[in-house]
Amino acid sequence: MINRDYKGFNRSKPLFSRKKSRRKGAIVTISALSVVFAAVSYLAMTPGEESSTQEKQQEILTLQLSTDDNNSTANSANLDTESNSLPLTDGVLEPAKQKLSTNEQAHSKNPQNSQDLEQATTAIKEFVKKTTKPKYDWQTVKVAKGESLSRIFNKLGFSSKDLHYIMQSDDQVDILKKIRPGHTLEFAANENKGFQELRYPFNSSDTLVITKLADKEFDVSLDKKPIEFKQRFATATITSSFYNAGKQAGLPDGVIMELAGVFEYDIDFALEIRKNDSFSVLYEEKYIDGKKAGYGNILSAEFYNMGEHYAAVRYTDTNGRTAYYTPEGKALRKSFLRAPLKFNYVSSNFNPKRFHPIQKRVKAHRGTDYRAPIGTPVRAAGDGRVVKSAYNRFNGNYVFIQHGGNITTKYLHFSKRAVKAGQRVKQGQIIGYVGSTGMSQAPHLHYEFVVNGVHRNPRTVKLPHAAPVPKAEMARFQEHSKPLVARLETERTTYFARLNDEKSAGSASNSKLQK
């Protein structure tokens, strides 16, 4: 009976053999998940971070091998104790294999486990080799005066051939033609010290990125940071000048100039600003990564000038055209500029009985003389066609523009003309530069405004408005503009109420001191 029960007993095998451990699935799954996690973490880095991160540490892969038996558990514990994380390099993978050899010996009776482990290790190495980006050496270059991109490439030891193909790779690389002294460029060199990548932050939110893919092949892209816009309010009463009032209200120079541009069709900011005039403006501030990065557009504004009230709201129609309108929908922009240049002062007004300083006789002055430095740009007062662009001994260099509605504008004494006869021009386009050619005693622009052949005073003539908001868009305009106008009024009311409270508190304090 006993012999029958132990029939087939083999002395080389233990009586109670340990169950086979199925480790193939655990090894492959855990290893794959660890590699994917490490690769995703690496690829999530921005290009500027990759080199600094690689210098600090390599990607870490934690190999945690679970087992069902005591032997394997002890070996795994030793492995984790000695190194909680293993850098994924050949120098570390080999020792790791040696540590795992104990497990392989323990399972020598099942060679399939050892083969599976070897395949998993090889797969990990190949995966990381394909997905891990190579290490690059980055350096920052600040453009010096007189330096070009070609000279910078030469100084860094990069091939001029690379620069040639970069400039032909995409239209966006034209941005590189605008580099100026003080701008910053970031370059990455590969292991052969050759060009690999260029990053050019050409403004506060956009960076041009050029990456070499292969010989004569480059990838060009724009790295854009999200911009946050916040609304800001400012108001001031003019005591000395419009510019000083704007600065005291905390407005940037650009917003001050833009505000003048919004109302330039109704207000002559060189001659018509008076003490106690006031303005209020609602505009945008730009923030990038939580830091102020400039200003955006003026959303709504109002101006009190010599007792007259002017209001403006910015609106973009369904065709994408943006302009400023009154709250009622009338275009703030006129068909003509009140003054076609930025001038110092008016040296001679429109005067039918003026005594001519050169000819020494009474001769009608049928225009306005704007005194300005030589070279000051002169703009077309309105859209039209250049009918004359020439020179004579009286007018010097001059330009005549024909507009719609039988209106002609004339510009005399240019130092240089910028348009030719027959050319179409847009309002605001530069047509010449202030000079003192012809019959002129000093640098100035002589400007005439002619309606149906009759000369009119350019400073007082009623200028026609541009087209108003179309009736089909009036509901959309009102929905957009009413909140902006209401916000401007609320902010202004709150500001002056707070100002009055502060004055009252100050008066009460002074009264107590006097007592």
XYZ file of C-alpha atoms in Angstrom:
515
model
C 0.000 0.000 0.000
C 2.725 2.417 0.964
C 4.808 1.575 -2.076
C 1.797 2.085 -4.267
C 1.104 5.540 -2.764
C 4.706 6.699 -3.359
C 4.985 5.137 -6.753
C 6.729 7.459 -9.150
C 8.399 9.428 -6.322
C 11.439 11.366 -7.639
C 14.227 12.203 -5.152
C 15.384 15.231 -7.192
C 12.081 16.969 -6.568
C 10.951 18.142 -3.149
C 7.966 16.386 -1.697
C 5.977 19.584 -1.379
C 7.150 21.736 -4.316
C 6.535 25.472 -4.420
C 3.890 26.695 -6.825
C 5.148 28.295 -10.031
C 5.200 32.078 -9.966
C 3.578 33.778 -12.926
C 5.709 36.920 -13.130
C 5.645 37.660 -16.837
C 2.484 39.778 -16.736
C 3.560 41.707 -13.648
C 7.036 42.516 -14.977
C 5.870 43.692 -18.397
C 2.901 45.700 -17.088
C 4.744 47.479 -14.280
C 7.800 48.175 -16.448
C 5.717 49.537 -19.312
C 3.682 51.791 -17.016
C 6.849 53.118 -15.368
C 8.480 53.878 -18.721
C 5.383 55.585 -20.081
C 5.127 57.724 -16.920
C 8.792 58.732 -17.184
C 8.529 59.492 -20.908
C 5.363 61.559 -20.518
C 6.942 63.543 -17.674
C 9.967 64.269 -19.850
C 8.006 65.245 -22.952
C 5.803 67.547 -20.870
C 8.787 69.791 -20.207
C 9.179 72.984 -22.200
C 12.178 73.141 -24.579
C 13.968 75.591 -22.315
C 13.750 73.210 -19.360
C 15.059 70.015 -20.911
C 18.773 70.744 -20.717
C 18.690 72.133 -17.181
C 16.591 69.188 -16.035
C 18.980 66.709 -17.620
C 21.891 68.365 -15.900
C 20.220 67.929 -12.535
C 18.993 64.367 -12.978
C 18.069 61.753 -15.522
C 14.628 60.281 -15.854
C 13.928 57.855 -13.031
C 12.283 54.505 -13.473
C 11.223 52.649 -10.348
C 11.169 48.895 -10.714
C 8.902 47.409 -8.148
C 8.584 43.715 -8.608
C 5.924 41.960 -6.571
C 6.079 38.212 -5.943
C 4.119 35.512 -4.238
C 6.981 33.775 -2.462
C 9.229 34.768 0.448
C 12.472 34.552 -1.543
C 11.272 36.996 -4.230
C 9.852 39.347 -1.607
C 13.201 39.510 0.189
C 15.095 40.222 -3.033
C 12.648 42.965 -4.007
C 12.985 44.530 -0.569
C 16.783 44.554 -0.887
C 16.519 46.131 -4.325
C 14.180 48.877 -3.109
C 16.256 49.533 0.004
C 19.493 49.965 -1.871
C 17.984 52.165 -4.596
C 14.433 53.426 -4.452
C 14.775 54.624 -8.043
C 17.050 53.507 -10.820
C 18.321 55.855 -13.557
C 17.480 54.250 -16.848
C 21.016 53.816 -18.261
C 23.094 50.855 -19.315
C 25.298 51.375 -16.243
C 22.323 50.874 -13.966
C 20.334 48.312 -15.912
C 23.200 45.809 -15.797
C 23.523 45.898 -11.970
C 19.761 45.635 -11.807
C 19.946 42.486 -13.902
C 22.530 41.061 -11.516
C 20.291 41.769 -8.537
C 17.498 39.972 -10.298
C 19.725 36.968 -11.046
C 18.769 35.535 -7.642
C 15.219 35.351 -8.860
C 16.364 33.766 -12.100
C 18.323 31.085 -10.232
C 15.391 30.431 -7.973
C 13.324 29.829 -11.048
C 15.914 27.914 -13.045
C 13.374 25.171 -13.309
C 11.199 27.573 -15.268
C 13.470 29.272 -17.876
C 10.473 31.021 -19.445
C 10.454 33.621 -16.595
C 14.102 34.560 -17.222
C 13.469 34.944 -20.935
C 10.431 37.161 -20.311
C 12.445 39.388 -17.962
C 15.209 39.767 -20.549
C 12.704 40.726 -23.242
C 11.025 43.274 -20.962
C 14.379 44.886 -20.092
C 15.356 45.119 -23.767
C 11.976 46.606 -24.651
C 12.386 49.285 -21.961
C 15.831 50.275 -23.253
C 14.643 50.499 -26.857
C 11.552 52.506 -25.902
C 13.514 55.062 -23.902
C 16.174 55.311 -26.612
C 13.510 56.268 -29.165
C 11.486 58.644 -26.986
C 14.169 60.409 -24.937
C 15.367 63.691 -26.427
C 19.107 64.156 -26.739
C 20.902 66.604 -24.476
C 21.670 70.023 -25.989
C 23.910 72.850 -24.832
C 21.902 76.097 -24.628
C 23.330 79.588 -24.641
C 21.722 83.035 -24.632
C 22.938 85.793 -26.950
C 22.068 89.470 -26.532
C 22.164 91.271 -29.871
C 24.847 93.970 -29.876
C 24.824 97.190 -31.876
C 25.624 96.520 -35.526
C 25.244 92.750 -35.130
C 23.302 90.723 -37.687
C 22.008 87.162 -37.480
C 24.703 86.086 -39.920
C 27.424 87.501 -37.684
C 25.903 85.814 -34.621
C 25.860 82.430 -36.408
C 29.484 82.895 -37.378
C 30.464 83.882 -33.822
C 28.808 80.739 -32.422
C 30.497 78.524 -34.986
C 27.281 77.505 -36.754
C 27.160 76.793 -40.474
C 26.096 79.615 -42.769
C 24.394 76.939 -44.853
C 21.995 76.279 -41.974
C 21.134 79.987 -41.795
C 20.535 80.026 -45.554
C 18.012 77.184 -45.417
C 16.420 78.567 -42.252
C 15.583 81.832 -44.034
C 13.979 79.846 -46.873
C 12.068 77.390 -44.689
C 8.935 79.405 -43.795
C 7.380 82.868 -44.110
C 7.375 83.234 -40.320
C 11.181 83.472 -40.227
C 10.849 87.015 -41.605
C 10.454 87.957 -37.931
C 14.218 87.368 -37.620
C 14.799 90.330 -39.933
C 13.469 92.597 -37.186
C 16.063 91.767 -34.529
C 17.461 94.895 -32.893
C 20.240 95.662 -30.403
C 19.176 94.515 -26.956
C 16.978 91.669 -28.214
C 17.680 88.179 -26.851
C 18.187 84.955 -28.831
C 18.542 81.445 -27.390
C 20.565 78.826 -29.278
C 20.939 75.062 -28.761
C 23.938 73.152 -30.124
C 23.966 69.381 -30.688
C 26.695 66.925 -29.683
C 28.725 67.958 -32.758
C 28.572 71.651 -31.781
C 26.290 72.276 -34.754
C 23.074 74.307 -34.853
C 20.064 72.474 -33.443
C 17.461 75.004 -32.253
C 16.774 78.753 -32.055
C 14.261 80.516 -29.819
C 13.483 84.219 -30.348
C 11.001 85.861 -27.914
C 10.108 88.795 -30.172
C 7.424 90.110 -27.834
C 6.102 89.449 -24.346
C 3.798 86.607 -25.397
C 5.183 85.092 -28.634
C 8.392 83.140 -29.235
C 9.643 82.011 -32.635
C 11.006 78.446 -32.446
C 13.189 76.968 -35.215
C 14.308 73.325 -34.885
C 16.626 71.436 -37.203
C 15.047 68.130 -38.264
C 17.602 67.027 -40.821
C 20.080 68.490 -43.289
C 18.339 71.376 -45.093
C 15.113 70.642 -43.195
C 13.788 72.886 -40.390
C 10.584 73.104 -38.395
C 9.283 76.632 -37.696
C 6.575 77.348 -35.120
C 5.291 80.041 -32.763
C 5.153 79.391 -29.027
C 2.298 81.580 -27.741
C 1.667 82.299 -24.079
C -1.952 82.940 -23.054
C -2.747 86.633 -22.491
C -5.182 87.781 -19.813
C -6.880 91.161 -20.230
C -8.106 93.213 -17.266
C -10.141 96.409 -17.499
C -8.674 99.551 -15.925
C -10.182 102.995 -15.366
C -8.511 106.391 -15.199
C -9.779 109.965 -15.041
C -8.146 113.385 -14.715
C -8.769 117.102 -14.893
C -6.294 119.099 -16.976
C -4.385 121.806 -15.104
C -1.355 122.345 -17.354
C -1.358 119.969 -20.344
C -3.214 116.910 -21.567
C -0.063 114.766 -21.419
C 0.756 115.748 -17.817
C -2.818 115.048 -16.751
C -2.613 111.599 -18.346
C 0.621 110.784 -16.515
C -0.825 111.958 -13.191
C -3.782 109.617 -13.786
C -1.324 106.719 -14.197
C -1.845 106.201 -17.923
C 0.978 104.718 -20.050
C 2.292 106.938 -22.849
C 0.718 104.677 -25.455
C -2.762 105.012 -23.963
C -2.397 108.811 -23.767
C -1.496 108.985 -27.447
C -4.255 106.562 -28.414
C -6.815 108.606 -26.464
C -5.770 111.702 -28.413
C -6.162 109.688 -31.624
C -9.705 108.659 -30.703
C -10.862 112.290 -30.400
C -8.496 113.949 -32.886
C -11.309 114.474 -35.411
C -13.229 116.711 -32.989
C -10.517 118.195 -30.771
C -7.300 119.922 -31.810
C -4.982 118.712 -29.038
C -2.307 121.239 -29.976
C -4.491 124.349 -29.834
C -7.869 123.657 -28.235
C -7.011 122.074 -24.864
C -7.980 124.315 -21.957
C -7.501 124.301 -18.194
C -10.274 122.371 -16.374
C -10.974 120.182 -19.399
C -11.337 116.583 -18.231
C -11.401 113.031 -19.531
C -12.197 109.486 -18.400
C -11.077 106.280 -20.067
C -11.720 102.541 -19.711
C -8.888 100.515 -21.215
C -7.273 97.070 -21.101
C -4.115 95.916 -19.338
C -2.340 92.778 -20.534
C -1.062 90.112 -18.144
C 1.154 87.140 -19.000
C 1.948 84.526 -16.349
C 0.359 86.836 -13.786
C 2.661 89.769 -14.609
C 1.699 93.046 -16.277
C 2.890 93.007 -19.881
C 1.598 96.251 -21.371
C -1.813 97.555 -22.358
C -4.496 96.630 -24.839
C -7.221 98.759 -26.439
C -9.279 101.685 -25.233
C -12.792 100.268 -24.752
C -14.704 103.467 -24.018
C -13.811 107.082 -23.252
C -15.233 110.557 -22.788
C -13.742 114.045 -23.048
C -15.010 117.436 -21.855
C -13.393 120.157 -23.961
C -14.363 123.853 -23.692
C -17.817 122.885 -22.409
C -18.443 120.289 -25.125
C -18.904 116.607 -24.267
C -17.511 113.845 -26.529
C -17.908 110.090 -25.975
C -16.501 107.079 -27.777
C -16.991 103.282 -27.752
C -14.826 100.730 -29.545
C -16.788 98.310 -31.740
C -15.871 95.542 -34.197
C -18.571 94.758 -36.758
C -19.460 91.374 -38.241
C -16.996 91.957 -41.079
C -14.095 92.359 -38.627
C -13.740 96.129 -39.075
C -12.987 98.034 -35.857
C -13.703 101.716 -35.227
C -14.834 104.137 -32.530
C -18.429 105.339 -32.468
C -20.586 107.590 -30.329
C -22.988 105.743 -27.979
C -25.690 106.460 -30.586
C -23.736 104.630 -33.305
C -22.317 107.585 -35.278
C -18.744 107.182 -36.502
C -16.272 109.226 -34.508
C -13.850 109.156 -37.407
C -14.367 111.895 -39.940
C -13.719 111.554 -43.629
C -10.824 114.005 -43.121
C -8.185 114.674 -40.472
C -8.459 118.049 -38.787
C -4.667 118.474 -39.050
C -2.534 116.267 -41.320
C 0.594 116.273 -39.114
C 1.942 116.651 -35.589
C 2.994 120.286 -35.401
C 4.537 122.669 -32.884
C 2.207 125.604 -33.489
C 0.242 127.459 -36.185
C 2.519 130.101 -37.655
C -0.117 131.618 -39.953
C -3.901 131.154 -39.951
C -6.398 131.276 -42.801
C -6.630 135.023 -43.600
C -8.030 136.614 -46.801
C -6.229 139.918 -46.024
C -2.845 138.765 -44.808
C 0.261 140.884 -45.547
C 2.696 138.565 -47.382
C 6.069 138.575 -45.520
C 8.125 137.902 -48.656
C 6.215 139.734 -51.405
C 5.564 142.696 -49.041
C 1.965 143.157 -50.113
C -1.525 142.195 -48.999
C -2.280 138.782 -50.399
C -4.917 136.317 -49.232
C -3.563 133.423 -47.214
C -6.011 130.690 -48.224
C -4.671 127.955 -45.979
C -3.086 127.245 -42.598
C 0.647 127.122 -41.928
C 1.691 124.466 -39.409
C 5.193 124.995 -38.025
C 7.153 121.738 -37.533
C 10.750 120.473 -37.812
C 12.144 119.454 -41.185
C 11.375 115.808 -41.875
C 8.119 115.662 -39.877
C 5.794 113.165 -41.684
C 2.684 114.629 -43.320
C -0.354 112.381 -43.736
C -3.148 112.388 -46.296
C -6.159 114.098 -44.707
C -8.534 111.607 -46.352
C -8.875 108.836 -48.908
C -8.354 109.987 -52.467
C -6.197 110.146 -55.608
C -3.035 112.199 -56.055
C -3.719 114.606 -58.938
C -0.424 116.517 -58.698
C 2.988 115.741 -57.217
C 5.609 118.156 -58.486
C 7.860 121.177 -57.788
C 7.743 124.859 -58.659
C 9.463 127.960 -57.331
C 6.388 129.152 -55.404
C 5.075 125.946 -53.809
C 8.361 124.075 -53.633
C 7.647 120.338 -53.450
C 3.850 120.036 -53.357
C 1.049 117.427 -53.519
C -2.631 117.885 -54.422
C -5.175 115.147 -53.550
C -8.676 114.844 -55.025
C -11.302 113.391 -52.661
C -14.967 112.520 -53.040
C -17.600 115.240 -52.739
C -15.623 117.691 -54.893
C -13.066 118.237 -52.128
C -9.364 118.831 -52.787
C -6.583 119.131 -50.217
C -3.240 120.816 -50.973
C 0.123 120.371 -49.232
C 3.038 122.757 -49.948
C 6.774 123.238 -49.183
C 7.718 119.555 -48.663
C 11.387 118.698 -48.252
C 10.568 115.380 -49.948
C 7.457 113.942 -51.626
C 6.437 110.307 -50.890
C 3.696 109.796 -53.520
C 3.339 110.162 -57.281
C 0.600 111.607 -59.490
C -2.196 109.102 -60.165
C -1.538 107.129 -56.992
C -4.432 106.157 -54.671
C -3.886 107.038 -50.989
C -5.628 106.181 -47.738
C -6.389 108.520 -44.864
C -3.326 108.755 -42.616
C -0.884 107.545 -45.278
C 2.409 109.487 -45.376
C 2.565 111.593 -48.522
C 5.615 113.779 -47.785
C 7.831 115.431 -45.191
C 7.915 118.968 -43.823
C 10.461 121.264 -45.450
C 11.051 124.858 -46.511
C 11.197 124.606 -50.289
C 9.768 127.236 -52.641
C 8.652 130.594 -51.298
C 9.107 129.825 -47.607
C 10.967 131.495 -44.754
C 11.054 128.562 -42.297
C 10.168 124.847 -42.142
C 6.380 124.463 -42.173
C 3.463 122.864 -44.002
C 1.030 125.065 -45.903
C -2.302 123.181 -45.957
C -5.391 124.117 -47.983
C -8.934 122.699 -47.967
C -10.956 123.392 -51.136
C -14.686 122.576 -51.514
C -16.231 122.970 -55.000
C -13.354 125.268 -55.951
C -13.767 127.531 -52.888
C -11.045 127.675 -50.230
C -12.281 126.968 -46.702
C -10.541 127.389 -43.351
C -9.091 123.912 -42.557
C -9.399 124.515 -38.828
C -13.102 125.429 -38.791
C -14.680 123.740 -41.819
C -17.334 121.165 -40.908
C -15.896 117.774 -41.748
C -18.201 114.982 -42.963
C -18.435 111.857 -40.807
C -17.571 108.359 -41.952
C -20.363 105.779 -42.248
C -22.274 105.039 -39.005
C -23.060 101.595 -37.601
C -25.324 99.840 -40.174
C -28.969 99.512 -39.132
C -28.708 95.740 -39.414
C -26.028 95.766 -36.686
C -27.512 98.394 -34.391
C -28.957 95.849 -31.938
C -25.624 94.048 -31.740
C -23.810 97.380 -31.274
C -26.127 98.456 -28.431
C -25.683 95.102 -26.682
C -21.903 95.566 -26.839
C -21.640 99.302 -26.091
C -24.161 99.827 -23.269
C -22.196 97.851 -20.635
C -18.996 99.734 -21.534
C -20.658 103.143 -21.306
C -22.344 102.160 -18.016
C -19.055 100.884 -16.574
C -17.304 104.137 -17.493
C -20.029 106.227 -15.838
C -20.090 104.053 -12.710
C -16.306 104.193 -12.311
C -16.269 107.969 -12.757
C -19.097 108.489 -10.249
C -17.431 106.194 -7.707
C -14.084 107.932 -8.158
C -15.435 111.433 -7.500
C -17.576 110.233 -4.600
C -14.497 108.715 -2.972
C -12.544 111.902 -3.682
C -15.231 114.013 -1.990
C -15.252 111.677 1.025
C -11.486 112.035 1.356
C -11.748 115.833 1.178
C -14.521 115.840 3.784
C -12.476 113.632 6.101
C -9.480 115.922 5.628
C -11.567 119.031 6.419
C -12.970 117.438 9.575
C -9.468 116.531 10.713
C -8.243 120.093 10.144
C -11.189 121.484 12.127
C -10.318 119.313 15.110
C -6.712 120.460 14.962
C -7.783 124.109 14.905
C -9.987 123.625 17.965
